Amino acid sequence: MDLSVSYEAGFGIEEANAYHARDVGLNQFDIDATITVTDGSDISLQSQVAGEAELSRAGLMNAAPIIEQGKSFKSLFGINSGSDYLLVVDSTQIETWEDLLSADGNGPKIGMNNPRNTDVLQIVGTLLDKGILSPDDDYTDLMNLVQIGYSSARTAAVQTGDIAAGALHHGQWLRIKDDNPNLTSLGYFIDTLPAWGTIKFMATPDNIERHREKYVRWAKALVQASRELSEGNEDLYVDVIQKFAPGGGPEESNLRETYSFIEEKGLYPVNGGLDEEAMDFMLDLAATSGVTESRVPTEDVFDRSILDEALDDLGRV
């Protein structure tokens, strides 16, 4: 079977499972997935509505407002069991999480993609978890948010001093930390937000009915790919990155260090990455932060039937 899948962003070395799934699907589950990279979750979801893709990989926080507006998409399974992001800061300006806030909102510059994007919301979620922010606070009034762009742009900006803080991927931090002694990390979001879960494979109810068998096969491919990459198979991880990453990816030593992080944190979900508790947390945060005008009901974005069918065949671990 052929399957067309749109991804919301380009290749990241922490998501090797989402690409290794293509080989696993082709070799083990008779599903040949064509992956098309788009410029964001909105476009990824729109491509499915337009019939250009049969399945979309998108950020739940980006999808929630679309769903709130009445365009139905269900989360079927995910690619991660948490976040690989961490907060990198200029230690001469920021020493603690409290330093990110100021009464007038003119504190240290915090680079972002947009005020409601995943990078900012992980910061907000951590500040809420630590009691530094309250749900009644408007964080946009208390943080000096500067629109820089995606994580690659934030990585460059924090090195040049254009921003004092930015949420970066683990692999990006590895590449810059030794050459920038003034930079430090306040911590990984996976440690403060263990229920974080944002990137999901999503489909409309009509497409779930129309393409169920394809989705089940792709779910099995992704789960199996995650299991293979979670079993101490560092060499396989390096091979996948070098095969799929533009230019072969970073140096091998960097890849092996990144794999140690993935293995330690259990970043790849061996049972499909669709947890109702995590989804409740994310939708609560969407409402608290203003991503959505109201709390989107979990059942509006949650469908375990595809994943359960896949796990009934694969078995649960």
mmCIF file of N, CA, C and O in Angstrom, residues 198-289:
data_model
loop_
_atom_site.group_PDB
_atom_site.id
_atom_site.type_symbol
_atom_site.label_atom_id
_atom_site.label_comp_id
_atom_site.label_asym_id
_atom_site.label_seq_id
_atom_site.Cartn_x
_atom_site.Cartn_y
_atom_site.Cartn_z
ATOM 1 N N THR A 198 3.512 16.754 21.932
ATOM 2 C CA THR A 198 2.951 17.700 20.967
ATOM 3 C C THR A 198 2.853 17.177 19.543
ATOM 4 O O THR A 198 1.840 17.365 18.885
ATOM 5 N N ILE A 199 3.874 16.515 19.008
ATOM 6 C CA ILE A 199 3.839 16.128 17.600
ATOM 7 C C ILE A 199 3.071 14.824 17.446
ATOM 8 O O ILE A 199 3.458 13.788 17.980
ATOM 9 N N LYS A 200 1.984 14.891 16.684
ATOM 10 C CA LYS A 200 1.116 13.734 16.488
ATOM 11 C C LYS A 200 0.875 13.508 14.997
ATOM 12 O O LYS A 200 0.916 14.441 14.196
ATOM 13 N N PHE A 201 0.585 12.269 14.659
ATOM 14 C CA PHE A 201 0.028 11.980 13.347
ATOM 15 C C PHE A 201 -1.479 12.149 13.469
ATOM 16 O O PHE A 201 -2.118 11.526 14.325
ATOM 17 N N MET A 202 -2.048 13.006 12.614
ATOM 18 C CA MET A 202 -3.428 13.422 12.753
ATOM 19 C C MET A 202 -4.173 13.210 11.439
ATOM 20 O O MET A 202 -3.595 13.302 10.350
ATOM 21 N N ALA A 203 -5.488 12.948 11.572
ATOM 22 C CA ALA A 203 -6.308 12.728 10.389
ATOM 23 C C ALA A 203 -7.736 13.175 10.657
ATOM 24 O O ALA A 203 -8.189 13.206 11.811
ATOM 25 N N THR A 204 -8.428 13.503 9.599
ATOM 26 C CA THR A 204 -9.846 13.823 9.709
ATOM 27 C C THR A 204 -10.634 12.537 9.934
ATOM 28 O O THR A 204 -10.192 11.445 9.540
ATOM 29 N N PRO A 205 -11.819 12.618 10.550
ATOM 30 C CA PRO A 205 -12.648 11.415 10.728
ATOM 31 C C PRO A 205 -12.939 10.708 9.413
ATOM 32 O O PRO A 205 -12.949 9.466 9.353
ATOM 33 N N ASP A 206 -13.186 11.475 8.347
ATOM 34 C CA ASP A 206 -13.463 10.848 7.047
ATOM 35 C C ASP A 206 -12.272 10.044 6.566
ATOM 36 O O ASP A 206 -12.426 8.925 6.047
ATOM 37 N N ASN A 207 -11.068 10.598 6.736
ATOM 38 C CA ASN A 207 -9.882 9.877 6.287
ATOM 39 C C ASN A 207 -9.564 8.687 7.174
ATOM 40 O O ASN A 207 -8.993 7.695 6.709
ATOM 41 N N ILE A 208 -9.903 8.776 8.456
ATOM 42 C CA ILE A 208 -9.720 7.617 9.338
ATOM 43 C C ILE A 208 -10.542 6.442 8.825
ATOM 44 O O ILE A 208 -10.076 5.293 8.772
ATOM 45 N N GLU A 209 -11.753 6.728 8.434
ATOM 46 C CA GLU A 209 -12.610 5.671 7.889
ATOM 47 C C GLU A 209 -12.092 5.184 6.540
ATOM 48 O O GLU A 209 -12.064 3.976 6.268
ATOM 49 N N ARG A 210 -11.622 6.112 5.722
ATOM 50 C CA ARG A 210 -11.210 5.776 4.351
ATOM 51 C C ARG A 210 -9.862 5.053 4.325
ATOM 52 O O ARG A 210 -9.654 4.133 3.517
ATOM 53 N N HIS A 211 -8.935 5.442 5.200
ATOM 54 C CA HIS A 211 -7.563 4.935 5.115
ATOM 55 C C HIS A 211 -7.147 4.128 6.344
ATOM 56 O O HIS A 211 -5.960 4.010 6.627
ATOM 57 N N ARG A 212 -8.093 3.569 7.064
ATOM 58 C CA ARG A 212 -7.788 2.899 8.327
ATOM 59 C C ARG A 212 -6.663 1.872 8.183
ATOM 60 O O ARG A 212 -5.727 1.841 8.985
ATOM 61 N N GLU A 213 -6.726 1.023 7.191
ATOM 62 C CA GLU A 213 -5.726 -0.037 7.057
ATOM 63 C C GLU A 213 -4.335 0.559 6.830
ATOM 64 O O GLU A 213 -3.343 0.081 7.400
ATOM 65 N N LYS A 214 -4.254 1.609 6.049
ATOM 66 C CA LYS A 214 -2.961 2.268 5.831
ATOM 67 C C LYS A 214 -2.433 2.855 7.140
ATOM 68 O O LYS A 214 -1.245 2.740 7.455
ATOM 69 N N TYR A 215 -3.320 3.491 7.893
ATOM 70 C CA TYR A 215 -2.904 4.113 9.148
ATOM 71 C C TYR A 215 -2.417 3.068 10.152
ATOM 72 O O TYR A 215 -1.437 3.296 10.866
ATOM 73 N N VAL A 216 -3.098 1.934 10.219
ATOM 74 C CA VAL A 216 -2.683 0.876 11.144
ATOM 75 C C VAL A 216 -1.292 0.377 10.771
ATOM 76 O O VAL A 216 -0.430 0.183 11.641
ATOM 77 N N ARG A 217 -1.057 0.187 9.489
ATOM 78 C CA ARG A 217 0.261 -0.281 9.056
ATOM 79 C C ARG A 217 1.336 0.761 9.373
ATOM 80 O O ARG A 217 2.441 0.410 9.793
ATOM 81 N N TRP A 218 1.029 2.042 9.152
ATOM 82 C CA TRP A 218 2.007 3.082 9.446
ATOM 83 C C TRP A 218 2.239 3.199 10.954
ATOM 84 O O TRP A 218 3.368 3.415 11.399
ATOM 85 N N ALA A 219 1.185 3.027 11.735
ATOM 86 C CA ALA A 219 1.343 3.041 13.194
ATOM 87 C C ALA A 219 2.265 1.911 13.639
ATOM 88 O O ALA A 219 3.148 2.112 14.490
ATOM 89 N N LYS A 220 2.088 0.739 13.077
ATOM 90 C CA LYS A 220 2.960 -0.385 13.424
ATOM 91 C C LYS A 220 4.405 -0.092 13.018
ATOM 92 O O LYS A 220 5.348 -0.406 13.762
ATOM 93 N N ALA A 221 4.578 0.530 11.850
ATOM 94 C CA ALA A 221 5.925 0.858 11.392
ATOM 95 C C ALA A 221 6.598 1.847 12.341
ATOM 96 O O ALA A 221 7.777 1.688 12.688
ATOM 97 N N LEU A 222 5.846 2.860 12.788
ATOM 98 C CA LEU A 222 6.429 3.863 13.679
ATOM 99 C C LEU A 222 6.749 3.278 15.044
ATOM 100 O O LEU A 222 7.818 3.541 15.613
ATOM 101 N N VAL A 223 5.840 2.479 15.589
ATOM 102 C CA VAL A 223 6.089 1.861 16.890
ATOM 103 C C VAL A 223 7.295 0.923 16.804
ATOM 104 O O VAL A 223 8.173 0.933 17.681
ATOM 105 N N GLN A 224 7.352 0.111 15.751
ATOM 106 C CA GLN A 224 8.474 -0.811 15.607
ATOM 107 C C GLN A 224 9.781 -0.053 15.419
ATOM 108 O O GLN A 224 10.821 -0.421 15.989
ATOM 109 N N ALA A 225 9.750 1.028 14.638
ATOM 110 C CA ALA A 225 10.954 1.855 14.457
ATOM 111 C C ALA A 225 11.415 2.441 15.785
ATOM 112 O O ALA A 225 12.615 2.461 16.094
ATOM 113 N N SER A 226 10.461 2.895 16.594
ATOM 114 C CA SER A 226 10.800 3.455 17.909
ATOM 115 C C SER A 226 11.409 2.396 18.806
ATOM 116 O O SER A 226 12.361 2.660 19.546
ATOM 117 N N ARG A 227 10.853 1.188 18.755
ATOM 118 C CA ARG A 227 11.391 0.109 19.583
ATOM 119 C C ARG A 227 12.806 -0.259 19.156
ATOM 120 O O ARG A 227 13.681 -0.471 19.996
ATOM 121 N N GLU A 228 13.028 -0.336 17.860
ATOM 122 C CA GLU A 228 14.363 -0.697 17.386
ATOM 123 C C GLU A 228 15.400 0.352 17.787
ATOM 124 O O GLU A 228 16.542 0.015 18.098
ATOM 125 N N LEU A 229 14.989 1.610 17.801
ATOM 126 C CA LEU A 229 15.920 2.683 18.152
ATOM 127 C C LEU A 229 15.999 2.920 19.651
ATOM 128 O O LEU A 229 16.798 3.742 20.110
ATOM 129 N N SER A 230 15.204 2.200 20.425
ATOM 130 C CA SER A 230 15.223 2.352 21.880
ATOM 131 C C SER A 230 15.905 1.181 22.569
ATOM 132 O O SER A 230 15.958 1.128 23.789
ATOM 133 N N GLU A 231 16.441 0.262 21.809
ATOM 134 C CA GLU A 231 16.986 -0.971 22.366
ATOM 135 C C GLU A 231 18.510 -0.985 22.365
ATOM 136 O O GLU A 231 19.137 -2.005 22.116
ATOM 137 N N GLY A 232 19.116 0.178 22.625
ATOM 138 C CA GLY A 232 20.572 0.223 22.659
ATOM 139 C C GLY A 232 21.211 0.115 21.293
ATOM 140 O O GLY A 232 22.393 -0.222 21.190
ATOM 141 N N ASN A 233 20.430 0.403 20.241
ATOM 142 C CA ASN A 233 20.960 0.249 18.890
ATOM 143 C C ASN A 233 21.513 1.577 18.376
ATOM 144 O O ASN A 233 20.960 2.201 17.472
ATOM 145 N N GLU A 234 22.605 1.980 18.961
ATOM 146 C CA GLU A 234 23.224 3.254 18.629
ATOM 147 C C GLU A 234 23.698 3.293 17.185
ATOM 148 O O GLU A 234 23.559 4.313 16.488
ATOM 149 N N ASP A 235 24.242 2.191 16.696
ATOM 150 C CA ASP A 235 24.743 2.153 15.323
ATOM 151 C C ASP A 235 23.611 2.344 14.325
ATOM 152 O O ASP A 235 23.778 3.022 13.302
ATOM 153 N N LEU A 236 22.455 1.752 14.606
ATOM 154 C CA LEU A 236 21.307 1.933 13.722
ATOM 155 C C LEU A 236 20.891 3.397 13.693
ATOM 156 O O LEU A 236 20.587 3.953 12.633
ATOM 157 N N TYR A 237 20.876 4.031 14.857
ATOM 158 C CA TYR A 237 20.521 5.449 14.928
ATOM 159 C C TYR A 237 21.451 6.278 14.038
ATOM 160 O O TYR A 237 20.994 7.122 13.257
ATOM 161 N N VAL A 238 22.742 6.044 14.139
ATOM 162 C CA VAL A 238 23.708 6.784 13.327
ATOM 163 C C VAL A 238 23.447 6.533 11.849
ATOM 164 O O VAL A 238 23.462 7.463 11.020
ATOM 165 N N ASP A 239 23.178 5.285 11.487
ATOM 166 C CA ASP A 239 22.910 4.952 10.086
ATOM 167 C C ASP A 239 21.677 5.684 9.562
ATOM 168 O O ASP A 239 21.671 6.186 8.432
ATOM 169 N N VAL A 240 20.619 5.742 10.373
ATOM 170 C CA VAL A 240 19.385 6.409 9.956
ATOM 171 C C VAL A 240 19.630 7.895 9.728
ATOM 172 O O VAL A 240 19.191 8.465 8.719
ATOM 173 N N ILE A 241 20.338 8.532 10.665
ATOM 174 C CA ILE A 241 20.626 9.958 10.516
ATOM 175 C C ILE A 241 21.444 10.206 9.254
ATOM 176 O O ILE A 241 21.138 11.099 8.451
ATOM 177 N N GLN A 242 22.478 9.425 9.061
ATOM 178 C CA GLN A 242 23.347 9.650 7.918
ATOM 179 C C GLN A 242 22.630 9.380 6.598
ATOM 180 O O GLN A 242 22.981 9.965 5.569
ATOM 181 N N LYS A 243 21.598 8.551 6.641
ATOM 182 C CA LYS A 243 20.826 8.273 5.432
ATOM 183 C C LYS A 243 19.839 9.393 5.119
ATOM 184 O O LYS A 243 19.700 9.808 3.965
ATOM 185 N N PHE A 244 19.149 9.911 6.129
ATOM 186 C CA PHE A 244 18.039 10.823 5.886
ATOM 187 C C PHE A 244 18.365 12.303 6.110
ATOM 188 O O PHE A 244 17.714 13.169 5.532
ATOM 189 N N ALA A 245 19.331 12.613 6.960
ATOM 190 C CA ALA A 245 19.614 14.014 7.274
ATOM 191 C C ALA A 245 20.301 14.696 6.095
ATOM 192 O O ALA A 245 21.161 14.090 5.446
ATOM 193 N N PRO A 246 19.937 15.935 5.816
ATOM 194 C CA PRO A 246 20.633 16.671 4.753
ATOM 195 C C PRO A 246 22.129 16.723 5.017
ATOM 196 O O PRO A 246 22.561 17.079 6.113
ATOM 197 N N GLY A 247 22.904 16.332 4.042
ATOM 198 C CA GLY A 247 24.352 16.342 4.193
ATOM 199 C C GLY A 247 24.888 15.292 5.136
ATOM 200 O O GLY A 247 26.065 15.330 5.504
ATOM 201 N N GLY A 248 24.044 14.359 5.551
ATOM 202 C CA GLY A 248 24.489 13.295 6.442
ATOM 203 C C GLY A 248 24.451 13.636 7.914
ATOM 204 O O GLY A 248 24.798 12.812 8.762
ATOM 205 N N GLY A 249 24.023 14.877 8.243
ATOM 206 C CA GLY A 249 23.883 15.248 9.650
ATOM 207 C C GLY A 249 25.187 15.660 10.301
ATOM 208 O O GLY A 249 26.224 15.783 9.637
ATOM 209 N N PRO A 250 25.172 15.868 11.613
ATOM 210 C CA PRO A 250 26.363 16.296 12.352
ATOM 211 C C PRO A 250 27.429 15.206 12.403
ATOM 212 O O PRO A 250 27.239 14.087 11.916
ATOM 213 N N GLU A 251 28.546 15.538 13.035
ATOM 214 C CA GLU A 251 29.611 14.565 13.212
ATOM 215 C C GLU A 251 29.116 13.369 14.015
ATOM 216 O O GLU A 251 28.233 13.478 14.853
ATOM 217 N N GLU A 252 29.725 12.234 13.760
ATOM 218 C CA GLU A 252 29.260 10.996 14.381
ATOM 219 C C GLU A 252 29.339 11.059 15.903
ATOM 220 O O GLU A 252 28.466 10.534 16.600
ATOM 221 N N SER A 253 30.349 11.709 16.453
ATOM 222 C CA SER A 253 30.466 11.804 17.908
ATOM 223 C C SER A 253 29.279 12.562 18.490
ATOM 224 O O SER A 253 28.773 12.227 19.569
ATOM 225 N N ASN A 254 28.834 13.589 17.780
ATOM 226 C CA ASN A 254 27.663 14.353 18.198
ATOM 227 C C ASN A 254 26.414 13.481 18.158
ATOM 228 O O ASN A 254 25.581 13.509 19.074
ATOM 229 N N LEU A 255 26.296 12.679 17.108
ATOM 230 C CA LEU A 255 25.134 11.791 16.982
ATOM 231 C C LEU A 255 25.103 10.775 18.114
ATOM 232 O O LEU A 255 24.034 10.490 18.673
ATOM 233 N N ARG A 256 26.241 10.241 18.451
ATOM 234 C CA ARG A 256 26.272 9.218 19.501
ATOM 235 C C ARG A 256 25.941 9.837 20.867
ATOM 236 O O ARG A 256 25.297 9.192 21.702
ATOM 237 N N GLU A 257 26.351 11.063 21.081
ATOM 238 C CA GLU A 257 25.992 11.741 22.325
ATOM 239 C C GLU A 257 24.488 12.032 22.356
ATOM 240 O O GLU A 257 23.845 11.905 23.404
ATOM 241 N N THR A 258 23.935 12.408 21.213
ATOM 242 C CA THR A 258 22.495 12.641 21.131
ATOM 243 C C THR A 258 21.724 11.349 21.380
ATOM 244 O O THR A 258 20.699 11.344 22.079
ATOM 245 N N TYR A 259 22.228 10.250 20.854
ATOM 246 C CA TYR A 259 21.547 8.972 21.086
ATOM 247 C C TYR A 259 21.531 8.621 22.568
ATOM 248 O O TYR A 259 20.528 8.111 23.086
ATOM 249 N N SER A 260 22.597 8.908 23.276
ATOM 250 C CA SER A 260 22.637 8.637 24.716
ATOM 251 C C SER A 260 21.536 9.405 25.435
ATOM 252 O O SER A 260 20.885 8.886 26.353
ATOM 253 N N PHE A 261 21.307 10.653 25.005
ATOM 254 C CA PHE A 261 20.220 11.452 25.572
ATOM 255 C C PHE A 261 18.867 10.830 25.269
ATOM 256 O O PHE A 261 18.005 10.700 26.150
ATOM 257 N N ILE A 262 18.655 10.442 24.019
ATOM 258 C CA ILE A 262 17.382 9.824 23.610
ATOM 259 C C ILE A 262 17.121 8.565 24.414
ATOM 260 O O ILE A 262 16.005 8.328 24.903
ATOM 261 N N GLU A 263 18.151 7.750 24.577
ATOM 262 C CA GLU A 263 18.018 6.493 25.312
ATOM 263 C C GLU A 263 17.757 6.761 26.793
ATOM 264 O O GLU A 263 16.879 6.140 27.407
ATOM 265 N N GLU A 264 18.486 7.698 27.374
ATOM 266 C CA GLU A 264 18.340 8.009 28.796
ATOM 267 C C GLU A 264 16.934 8.525 29.113
ATOM 268 O O GLU A 264 16.318 8.140 30.117
ATOM 269 N N LYS A 265 16.418 9.402 28.257
ATOM 270 C CA LYS A 265 15.123 10.029 28.512
ATOM 271 C C LYS A 265 13.950 9.197 28.025
ATOM 272 O O LYS A 265 12.796 9.523 28.335
ATOM 273 N N GLY A 266 14.228 8.129 27.291
ATOM 274 C CA GLY A 266 13.129 7.338 26.740
ATOM 275 C C GLY A 266 12.280 8.145 25.784
ATOM 276 O O GLY A 266 11.043 8.116 25.836
ATOM 277 N N LEU A 267 12.940 8.875 24.887
ATOM 278 C CA LEU A 267 12.248 9.841 24.049
ATOM 279 C C LEU A 267 11.360 9.188 22.998
ATOM 280 O O LEU A 267 10.365 9.775 22.571
ATOM 281 N N TYR A 268 11.704 7.971 22.574
ATOM 282 C CA TYR A 268 10.918 7.319 21.531
ATOM 283 C C TYR A 268 9.854 6.426 22.167
ATOM 284 O O TYR A 268 10.180 5.503 22.923
ATOM 285 N N PRO A 269 8.587 6.658 21.871
ATOM 286 C CA PRO A 269 7.503 5.914 22.524
ATOM 287 C C PRO A 269 7.364 4.501 21.974
ATOM 288 O O PRO A 269 7.062 4.311 20.795
ATOM 289 N N VAL A 270 7.569 3.534 22.822
ATOM 290 C CA VAL A 270 7.524 2.137 22.374
ATOM 291 C C VAL A 270 6.102 1.592 22.320
ATOM 292 O O VAL A 270 5.879 0.477 21.851
ATOM 293 N N ASN A 271 5.134 2.383 22.783
ATOM 294 C CA ASN A 271 3.724 1.975 22.678
ATOM 295 C C ASN A 271 2.870 3.042 22.003
ATOM 296 O O ASN A 271 1.666 3.130 22.226
ATOM 297 N N GLY A 272 3.498 3.880 21.190
ATOM 298 C CA GLY A 272 2.714 4.733 20.319
ATOM 299 C C GLY A 272 2.572 6.187 20.694
ATOM 300 O O GLY A 272 2.104 6.990 19.882
ATOM 301 N N GLY A 273 2.948 6.581 21.900
ATOM 302 C CA GLY A 273 2.971 7.997 22.227
ATOM 303 C C GLY A 273 1.636 8.699 22.173
ATOM 304 O O GLY A 273 1.561 9.865 21.761
ATOM 305 N N LEU A 274 0.568 8.035 22.578
ATOM 306 C CA LEU A 274 -0.743 8.690 22.627
ATOM 307 C C LEU A 274 -1.333 8.432 24.005
ATOM 308 O O LEU A 274 -1.956 7.402 24.255
ATOM 309 N N ASP A 275 -1.130 9.394 24.893
ATOM 310 C CA ASP A 275 -1.515 9.256 26.285
ATOM 311 C C ASP A 275 -2.575 10.302 26.612
ATOM 312 O O ASP A 275 -2.379 11.493 26.377
ATOM 313 N N GLU A 276 -3.696 9.866 27.167
ATOM 314 C CA GLU A 276 -4.794 10.791 27.431
ATOM 315 C C GLU A 276 -4.409 11.827 28.480
ATOM 316 O O GLU A 276 -4.794 12.998 28.387
ATOM 317 N N GLU A 277 -3.626 11.427 29.484
ATOM 318 C CA GLU A 277 -3.193 12.371 30.504
ATOM 319 C C GLU A 277 -2.333 13.478 29.905
ATOM 320 O O GLU A 277 -2.491 14.664 30.233
ATOM 321 N N ALA A 278 -1.419 13.094 29.004
ATOM 322 C CA ALA A 278 -0.573 14.090 28.350
ATOM 323 C C ALA A 278 -1.412 15.023 27.486
ATOM 324 O O ALA A 278 -1.178 16.234 27.437
ATOM 325 N N MET A 279 -2.407 14.469 26.800
ATOM 326 C CA MET A 279 -3.248 15.304 25.959
ATOM 327 C C MET A 279 -4.078 16.261 26.809
ATOM 328 O O MET A 279 -4.275 17.426 26.436
ATOM 329 N N ASP A 280 -4.565 15.792 27.949
ATOM 330 C CA ASP A 280 -5.283 16.685 28.871
ATOM 331 C C ASP A 280 -4.393 17.846 29.288
ATOM 332 O O ASP A 280 -4.826 19.008 29.304
ATOM 333 N N PHE A 281 -3.148 17.535 29.641
ATOM 334 C CA PHE A 281 -2.202 18.581 30.057
ATOM 335 C C PHE A 281 -1.999 19.602 28.947
ATOM 336 O O PHE A 281 -2.010 20.821 29.180
ATOM 337 N N MET A 282 -1.796 19.115 27.712
ATOM 338 C CA MET A 282 -1.527 20.016 26.607
ATOM 339 C C MET A 282 -2.724 20.903 26.309
ATOM 340 O O MET A 282 -2.573 22.112 26.053
ATOM 341 N N LEU A 283 -3.922 20.347 26.346
ATOM 342 C CA LEU A 283 -5.119 21.133 26.046
ATOM 343 C C LEU A 283 -5.431 22.112 27.178
ATOM 344 O O LEU A 283 -5.937 23.216 26.928
ATOM 345 N N ASP A 284 -5.127 21.719 28.424
ATOM 346 C CA ASP A 284 -5.244 22.675 29.541
ATOM 347 C C ASP A 284 -4.300 23.862 29.314
ATOM 348 O O ASP A 284 -4.686 25.023 29.509
ATOM 349 N N LEU A 285 -3.058 23.563 28.931
ATOM 350 C CA LEU A 285 -2.075 24.616 28.702
ATOM 351 C C LEU A 285 -2.486 25.501 27.530
ATOM 352 O O LEU A 285 -2.299 26.723 27.567
ATOM 353 N N ALA A 286 -3.064 24.897 26.497
ATOM 354 C CA ALA A 286 -3.530 25.688 25.351
ATOM 355 C C ALA A 286 -4.562 26.709 25.782
ATOM 356 O O ALA A 286 -4.522 27.874 25.349
ATOM 357 N N ALA A 287 -5.473 26.307 26.657
ATOM 358 C CA ALA A 287 -6.500 27.230 27.132
ATOM 359 C C ALA A 287 -5.919 28.278 28.071
ATOM 360 O O ALA A 287 -6.234 29.475 27.977
ATOM 361 N N THR A 288 -5.040 27.850 28.981
ATOM 362 C CA THR A 288 -4.434 28.780 29.936
ATOM 363 C C THR A 288 -3.586 29.839 29.244
ATOM 364 O O THR A 288 -3.589 31.008 29.633
ATOM 365 N N SER A 289 -2.871 29.442 28.212
ATOM 366 C CA SER A 289 -1.938 30.349 27.535
ATOM 367 C C SER A 289 -2.599 31.183 26.450
ATOM 368 O O SER A 289 -1.953 32.072 25.887
#
